[in-house]
Short mmCIF file of C-alpha atoms (C1' of nucleotides) in Angstrom, two decimals:
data_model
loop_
_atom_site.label_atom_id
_atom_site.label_comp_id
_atom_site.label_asym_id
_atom_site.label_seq_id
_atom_site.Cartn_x
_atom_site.Cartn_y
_atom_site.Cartn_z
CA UNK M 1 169.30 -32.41 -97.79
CA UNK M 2 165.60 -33.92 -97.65
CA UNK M 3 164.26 -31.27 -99.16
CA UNK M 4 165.61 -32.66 -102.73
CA UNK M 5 164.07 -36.27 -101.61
CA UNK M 6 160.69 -34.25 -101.85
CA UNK M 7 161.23 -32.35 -105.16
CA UNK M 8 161.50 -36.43 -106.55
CA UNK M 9 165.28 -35.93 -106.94
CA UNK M 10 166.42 -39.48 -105.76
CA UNK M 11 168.90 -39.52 -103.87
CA UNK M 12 172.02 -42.52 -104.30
CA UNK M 13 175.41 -42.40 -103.06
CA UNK M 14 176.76 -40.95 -106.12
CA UNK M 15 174.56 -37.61 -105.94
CA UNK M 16 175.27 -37.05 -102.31
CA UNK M 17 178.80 -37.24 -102.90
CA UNK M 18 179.09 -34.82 -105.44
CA UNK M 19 176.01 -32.58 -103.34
CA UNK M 20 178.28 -32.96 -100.98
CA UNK M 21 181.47 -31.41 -102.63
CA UNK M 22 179.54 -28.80 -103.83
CA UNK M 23 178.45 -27.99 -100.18
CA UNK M 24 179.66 -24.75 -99.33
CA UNK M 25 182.28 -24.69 -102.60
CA UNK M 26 183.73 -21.48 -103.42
CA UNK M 27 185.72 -22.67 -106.40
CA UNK M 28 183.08 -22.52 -109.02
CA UNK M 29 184.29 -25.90 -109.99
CA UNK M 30 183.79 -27.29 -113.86
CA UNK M 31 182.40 -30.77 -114.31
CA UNK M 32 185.92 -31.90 -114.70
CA UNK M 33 186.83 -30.75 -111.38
CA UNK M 34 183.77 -32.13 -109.78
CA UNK M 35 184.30 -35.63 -111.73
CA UNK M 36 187.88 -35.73 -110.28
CA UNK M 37 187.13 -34.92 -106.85
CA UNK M 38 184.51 -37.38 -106.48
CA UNK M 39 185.62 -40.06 -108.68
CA UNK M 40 188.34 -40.66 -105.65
CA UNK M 41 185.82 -41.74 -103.22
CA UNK M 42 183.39 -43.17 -106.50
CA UNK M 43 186.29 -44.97 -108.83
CA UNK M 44 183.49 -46.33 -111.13
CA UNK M 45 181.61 -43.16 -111.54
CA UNK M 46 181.07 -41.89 -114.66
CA UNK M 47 181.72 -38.31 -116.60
CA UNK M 48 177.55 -38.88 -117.79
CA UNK M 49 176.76 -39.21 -113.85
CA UNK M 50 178.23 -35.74 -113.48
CA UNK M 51 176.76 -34.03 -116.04
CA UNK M 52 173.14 -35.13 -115.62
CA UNK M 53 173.34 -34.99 -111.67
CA UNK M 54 174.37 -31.04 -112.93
CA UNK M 55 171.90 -30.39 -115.25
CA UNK M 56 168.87 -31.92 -113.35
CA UNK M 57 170.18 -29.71 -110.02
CA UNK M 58 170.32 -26.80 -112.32
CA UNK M 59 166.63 -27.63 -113.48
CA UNK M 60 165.52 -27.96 -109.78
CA UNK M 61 167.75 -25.04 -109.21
CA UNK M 62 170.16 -26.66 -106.48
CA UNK M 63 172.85 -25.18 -108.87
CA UNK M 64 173.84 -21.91 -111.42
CA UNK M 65 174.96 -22.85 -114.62
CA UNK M 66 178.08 -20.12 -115.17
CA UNK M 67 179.26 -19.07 -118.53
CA UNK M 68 181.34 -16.86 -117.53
CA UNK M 69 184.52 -19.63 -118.92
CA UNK M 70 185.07 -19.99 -122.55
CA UNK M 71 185.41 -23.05 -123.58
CA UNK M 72 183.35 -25.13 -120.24
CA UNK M 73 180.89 -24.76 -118.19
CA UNK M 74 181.47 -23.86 -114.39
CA UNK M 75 178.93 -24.50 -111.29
CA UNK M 76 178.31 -22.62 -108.54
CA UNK M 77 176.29 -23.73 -105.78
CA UNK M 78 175.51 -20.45 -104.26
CA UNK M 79 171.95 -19.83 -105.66
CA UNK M 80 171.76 -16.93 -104.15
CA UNK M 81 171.92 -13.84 -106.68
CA UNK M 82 175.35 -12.52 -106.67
CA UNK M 83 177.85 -11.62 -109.13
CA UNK M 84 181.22 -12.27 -109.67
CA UNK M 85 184.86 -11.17 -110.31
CA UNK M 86 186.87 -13.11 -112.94
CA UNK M 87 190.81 -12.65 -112.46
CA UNK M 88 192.02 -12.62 -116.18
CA UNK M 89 194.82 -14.15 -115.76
CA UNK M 90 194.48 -17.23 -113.56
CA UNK M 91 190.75 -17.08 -114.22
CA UNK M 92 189.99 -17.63 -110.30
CA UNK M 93 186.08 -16.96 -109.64
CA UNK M 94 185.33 -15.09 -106.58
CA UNK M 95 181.59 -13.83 -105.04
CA UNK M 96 180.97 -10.79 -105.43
CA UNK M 97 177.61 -9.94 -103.13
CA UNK M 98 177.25 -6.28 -103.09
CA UNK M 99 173.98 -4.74 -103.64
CA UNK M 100 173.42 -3.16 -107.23
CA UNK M 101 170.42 -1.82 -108.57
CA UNK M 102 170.15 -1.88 -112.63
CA UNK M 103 167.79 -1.27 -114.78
CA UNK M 104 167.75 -0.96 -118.67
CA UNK M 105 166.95 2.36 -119.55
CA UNK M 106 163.42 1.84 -121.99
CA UNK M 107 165.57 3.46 -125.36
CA UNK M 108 167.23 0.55 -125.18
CA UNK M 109 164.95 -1.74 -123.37
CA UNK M 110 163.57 -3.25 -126.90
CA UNK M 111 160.77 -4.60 -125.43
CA UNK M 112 162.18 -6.97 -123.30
CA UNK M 113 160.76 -8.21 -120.53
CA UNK M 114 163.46 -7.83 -118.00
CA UNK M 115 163.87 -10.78 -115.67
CA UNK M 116 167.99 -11.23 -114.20
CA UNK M 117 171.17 -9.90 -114.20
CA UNK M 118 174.16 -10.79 -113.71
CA UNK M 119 177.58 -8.49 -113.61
CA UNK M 120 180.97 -9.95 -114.21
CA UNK M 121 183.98 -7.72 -112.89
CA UNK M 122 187.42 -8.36 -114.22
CA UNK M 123 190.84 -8.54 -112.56
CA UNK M 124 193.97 -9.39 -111.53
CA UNK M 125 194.06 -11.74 -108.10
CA UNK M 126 196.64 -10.53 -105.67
CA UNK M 127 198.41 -13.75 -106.57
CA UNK M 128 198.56 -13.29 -109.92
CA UNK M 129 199.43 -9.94 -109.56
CA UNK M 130 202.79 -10.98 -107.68
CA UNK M 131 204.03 -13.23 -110.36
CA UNK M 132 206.48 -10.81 -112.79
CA UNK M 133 205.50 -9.94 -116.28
CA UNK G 1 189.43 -0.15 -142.83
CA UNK G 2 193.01 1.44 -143.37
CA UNK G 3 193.82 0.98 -139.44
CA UNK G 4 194.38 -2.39 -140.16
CA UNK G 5 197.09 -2.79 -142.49
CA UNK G 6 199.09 -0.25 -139.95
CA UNK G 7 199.38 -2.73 -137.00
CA UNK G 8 200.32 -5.30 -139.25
CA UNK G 9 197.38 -7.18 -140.02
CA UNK G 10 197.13 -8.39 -143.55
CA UNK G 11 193.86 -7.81 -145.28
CA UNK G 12 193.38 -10.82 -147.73
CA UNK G 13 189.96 -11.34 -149.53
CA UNK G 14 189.09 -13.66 -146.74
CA UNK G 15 189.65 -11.44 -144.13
CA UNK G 16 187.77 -8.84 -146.02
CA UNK G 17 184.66 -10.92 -146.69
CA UNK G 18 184.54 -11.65 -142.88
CA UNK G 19 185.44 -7.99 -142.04
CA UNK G 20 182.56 -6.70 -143.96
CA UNK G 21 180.44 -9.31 -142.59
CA UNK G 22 181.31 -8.36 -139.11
CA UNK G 23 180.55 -4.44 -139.97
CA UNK G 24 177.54 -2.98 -138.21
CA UNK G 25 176.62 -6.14 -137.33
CA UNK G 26 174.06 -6.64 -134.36
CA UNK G 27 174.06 -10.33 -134.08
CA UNK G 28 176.57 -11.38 -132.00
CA UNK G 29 177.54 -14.03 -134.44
CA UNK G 30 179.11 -17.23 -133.67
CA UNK G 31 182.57 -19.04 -135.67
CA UNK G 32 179.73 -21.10 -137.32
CA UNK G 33 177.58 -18.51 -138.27
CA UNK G 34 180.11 -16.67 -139.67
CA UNK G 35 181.87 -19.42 -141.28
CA UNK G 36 178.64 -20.00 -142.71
CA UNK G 37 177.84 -16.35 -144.30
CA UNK G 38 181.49 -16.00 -145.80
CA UNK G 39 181.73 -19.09 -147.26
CA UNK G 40 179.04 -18.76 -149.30
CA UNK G 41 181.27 -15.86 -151.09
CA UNK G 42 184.24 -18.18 -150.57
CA UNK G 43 183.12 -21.51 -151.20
CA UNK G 44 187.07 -22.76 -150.17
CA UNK G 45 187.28 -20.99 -147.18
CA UNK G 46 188.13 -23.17 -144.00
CA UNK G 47 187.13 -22.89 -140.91
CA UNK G 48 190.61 -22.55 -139.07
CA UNK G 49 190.69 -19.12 -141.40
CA UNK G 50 187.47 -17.96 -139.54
CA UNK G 51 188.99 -18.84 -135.95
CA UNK G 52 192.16 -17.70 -136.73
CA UNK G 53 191.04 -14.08 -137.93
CA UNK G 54 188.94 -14.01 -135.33
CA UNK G 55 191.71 -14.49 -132.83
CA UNK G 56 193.94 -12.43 -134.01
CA UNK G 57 191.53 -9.72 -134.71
CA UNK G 58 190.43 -10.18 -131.19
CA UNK G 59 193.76 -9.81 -130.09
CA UNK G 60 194.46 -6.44 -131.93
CA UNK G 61 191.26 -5.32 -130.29
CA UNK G 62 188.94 -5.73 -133.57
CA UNK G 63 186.21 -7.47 -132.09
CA UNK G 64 185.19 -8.62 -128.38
CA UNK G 65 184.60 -12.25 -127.79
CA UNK G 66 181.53 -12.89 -125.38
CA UNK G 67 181.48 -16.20 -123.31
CA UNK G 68 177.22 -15.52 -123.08
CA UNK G 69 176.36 -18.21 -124.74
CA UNK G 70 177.38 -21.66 -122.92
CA UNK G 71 178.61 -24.56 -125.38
CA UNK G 72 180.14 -21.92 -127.92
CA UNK G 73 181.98 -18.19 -128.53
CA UNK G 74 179.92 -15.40 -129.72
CA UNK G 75 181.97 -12.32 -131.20
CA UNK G 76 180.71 -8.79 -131.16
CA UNK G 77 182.48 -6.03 -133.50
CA UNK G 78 181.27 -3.28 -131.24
CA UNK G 79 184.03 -2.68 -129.44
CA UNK G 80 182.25 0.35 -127.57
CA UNK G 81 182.47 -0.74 -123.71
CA UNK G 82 178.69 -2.13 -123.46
CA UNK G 83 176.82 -4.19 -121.71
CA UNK G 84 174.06 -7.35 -123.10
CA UNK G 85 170.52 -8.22 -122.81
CA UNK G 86 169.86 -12.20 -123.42
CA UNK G 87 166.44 -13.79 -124.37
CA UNK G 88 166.43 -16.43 -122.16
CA UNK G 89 164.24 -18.27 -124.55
CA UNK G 90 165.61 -18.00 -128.09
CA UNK G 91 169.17 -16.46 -126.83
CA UNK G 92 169.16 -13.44 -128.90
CA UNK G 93 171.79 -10.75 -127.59
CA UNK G 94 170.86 -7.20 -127.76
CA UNK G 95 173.49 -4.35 -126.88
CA UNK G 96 172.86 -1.87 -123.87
CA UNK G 97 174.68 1.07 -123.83
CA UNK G 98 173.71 2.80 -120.75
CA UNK G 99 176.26 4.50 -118.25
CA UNK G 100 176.64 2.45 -115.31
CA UNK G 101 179.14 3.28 -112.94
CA UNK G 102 179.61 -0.40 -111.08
CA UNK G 103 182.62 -0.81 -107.75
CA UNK G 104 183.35 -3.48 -105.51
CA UNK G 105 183.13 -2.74 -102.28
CA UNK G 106 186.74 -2.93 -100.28
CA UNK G 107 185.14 -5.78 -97.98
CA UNK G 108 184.20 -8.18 -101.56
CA UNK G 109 187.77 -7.03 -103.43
CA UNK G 110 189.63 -9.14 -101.86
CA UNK G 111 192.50 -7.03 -103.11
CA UNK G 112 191.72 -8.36 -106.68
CA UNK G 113 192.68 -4.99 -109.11
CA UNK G 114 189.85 -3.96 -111.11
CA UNK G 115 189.78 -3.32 -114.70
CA UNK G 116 186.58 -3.64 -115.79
CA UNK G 117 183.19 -4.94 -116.23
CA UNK G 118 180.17 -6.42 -117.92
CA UNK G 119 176.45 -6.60 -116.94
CA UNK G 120 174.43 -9.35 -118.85
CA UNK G 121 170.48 -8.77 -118.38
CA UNK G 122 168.04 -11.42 -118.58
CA UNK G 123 165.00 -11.29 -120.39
CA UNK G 124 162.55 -12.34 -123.20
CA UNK G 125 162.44 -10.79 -126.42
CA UNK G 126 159.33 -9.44 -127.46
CA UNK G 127 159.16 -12.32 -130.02
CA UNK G 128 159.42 -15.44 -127.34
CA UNK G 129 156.77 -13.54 -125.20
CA UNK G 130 154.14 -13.85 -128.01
CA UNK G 131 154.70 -16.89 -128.91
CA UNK G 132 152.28 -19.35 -125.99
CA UNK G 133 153.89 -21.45 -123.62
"C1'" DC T 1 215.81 -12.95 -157.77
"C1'" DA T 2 216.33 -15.62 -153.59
"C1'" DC T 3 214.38 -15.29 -148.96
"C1'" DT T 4 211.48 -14.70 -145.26
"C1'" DT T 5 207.10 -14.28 -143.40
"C1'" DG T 6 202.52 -14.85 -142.82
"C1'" DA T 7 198.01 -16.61 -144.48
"C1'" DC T 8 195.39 -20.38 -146.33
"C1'" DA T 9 193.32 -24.90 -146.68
"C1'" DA T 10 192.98 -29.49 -145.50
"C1'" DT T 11 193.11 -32.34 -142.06
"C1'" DA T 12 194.06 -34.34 -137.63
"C1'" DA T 13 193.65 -33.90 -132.86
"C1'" DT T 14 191.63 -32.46 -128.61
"C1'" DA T 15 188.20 -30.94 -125.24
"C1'" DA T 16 183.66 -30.50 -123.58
"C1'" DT T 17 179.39 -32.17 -123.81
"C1'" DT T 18 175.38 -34.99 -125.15
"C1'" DA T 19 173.15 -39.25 -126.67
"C1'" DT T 20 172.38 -44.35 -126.61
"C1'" DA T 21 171.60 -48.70 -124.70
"C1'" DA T 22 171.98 -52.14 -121.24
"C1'" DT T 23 171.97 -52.82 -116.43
"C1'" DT T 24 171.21 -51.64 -111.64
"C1'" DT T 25 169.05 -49.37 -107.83
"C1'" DG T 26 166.13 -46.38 -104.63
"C1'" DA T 27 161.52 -45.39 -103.34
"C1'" DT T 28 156.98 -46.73 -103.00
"C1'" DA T 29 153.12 -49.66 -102.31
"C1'" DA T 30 151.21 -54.25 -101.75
"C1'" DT V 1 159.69 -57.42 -96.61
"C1'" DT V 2 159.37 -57.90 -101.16
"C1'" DA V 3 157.76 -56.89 -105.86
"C1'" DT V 4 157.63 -53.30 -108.93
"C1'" DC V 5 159.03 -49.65 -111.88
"C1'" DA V 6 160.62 -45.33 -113.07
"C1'" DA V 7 164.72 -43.28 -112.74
"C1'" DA V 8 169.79 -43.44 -112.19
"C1'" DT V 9 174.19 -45.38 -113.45
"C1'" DT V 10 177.62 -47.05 -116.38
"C1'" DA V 11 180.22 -47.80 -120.53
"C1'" DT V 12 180.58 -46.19 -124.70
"C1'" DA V 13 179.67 -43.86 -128.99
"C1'" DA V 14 178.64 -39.66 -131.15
"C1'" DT V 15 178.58 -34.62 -131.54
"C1'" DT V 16 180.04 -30.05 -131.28
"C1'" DA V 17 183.32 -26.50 -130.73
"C1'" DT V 18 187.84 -25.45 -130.93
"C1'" DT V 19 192.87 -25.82 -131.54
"C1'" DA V 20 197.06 -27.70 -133.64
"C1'" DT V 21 199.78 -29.41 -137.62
"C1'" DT V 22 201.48 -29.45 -142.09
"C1'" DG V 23 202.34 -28.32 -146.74
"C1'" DT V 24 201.64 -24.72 -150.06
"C1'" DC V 25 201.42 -20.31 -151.90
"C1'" DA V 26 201.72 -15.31 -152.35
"C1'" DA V 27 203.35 -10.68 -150.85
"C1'" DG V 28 206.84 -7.95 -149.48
"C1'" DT V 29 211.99 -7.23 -148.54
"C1'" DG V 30 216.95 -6.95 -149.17
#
DNA sequence: CACTTGACAATAATAATTATAATTTGATAA
DNA sequence: TTATCAAATTATAATTATTATTGTCAAGTG
């Protein structure tokens, strides 16, 4: 937890509450979830709160910015590389941390300088697959 | 073009114009981009027409929608399983078609059922690496 | 020809996010 | 400890992307 007091990320009540639901999260939580968990202990915080806390963690890299979600953003506080499984039905994000070597072959390389991946598997959660139809 | 009109999807001169835009095209467009190409053939058309085609093309497997890009939908008309490469910089999406055979290992699957997968790739385009800083 | 269906456009509504402006607060240094 | 100040917070407005609603029209069907 210091270590963000020494990157100048300052640190008030309402960023260590929401650091601290993030802690160990595995639900890839959007903003929305985030600003309704925390906005029980923090009544007067506000949506803006959440998303700049967000985006200056993601700039400091305390957080991954996931796109993986039409339509919102999700956050995942694991920063270390992984991928992830989507269910596509309940959309449910799990970790994914298995070891995968790619690399573009140079046909189709364009140039690019390759810096990241990032593999999305699709599926169907046990949970969802239990539910008829 | 002819596969169309079988599974019930009627081609009007809108859906044409953004058909034929959509052809062989490498850009991964977005609703707004294409809204914006089209309508200059079709000064009246709406935007609910381009979102609407869209969806229903997407859902009669016409064209893949791409959650890449956070904030909007990007569509892709190569409906080829592929994979992406993103400039990190100025976002352009290039397609990579290389074979890569991707599983989960049993102790990550957490008896999720797998049905596919996509690999984005980071990078910067040969145009954001010559421009300085 | 009457009838149904689906597509279109205009528009309203919603959801997610970002921007603005005024006020407050945490961290640092005197 | 207190003054200081940049940065954070809040309320709110504005934007952007998307979806829903409604009335109209045109194509195809019995």
């Amino acid at each position: 937890m210091e270590k963000y007091k020494d990157i100048g990320f300052k640190l008030t009540p309402q960023r260590l509450a929401i650091l601290d639901h993030l802690d160990g999260n595995k639900e890839h939580p959007s903003a929305e979830d985030i600003y309704k968990a925390v906005s029980k202990q923090f009544p007067t915080m506000s949506f803006a709160t959440v998303y700049n806390t967000l985006e200056t963690l993601r700039q400091k890299g305390g957080v991954i910015e996931l796109t993986i979600d039409p339509g919102k953003k999700r956050f995942d506080p694991n920063i270390e590389p992984h991928h992830h499984l989507i269910c596509i039905k309940c959309k449910r994000i799990a970790d994914i941390h298995g070891n995968y070597k790619l690399t573009v072959p140079n046909r189709e390389r364009a140039d690019f300088e390759i810096v990241g991946n990032h593999i999305e598997f699709y599926g169907i959660c046990p949970k969802c697959k239990a539910v008829k139809n």
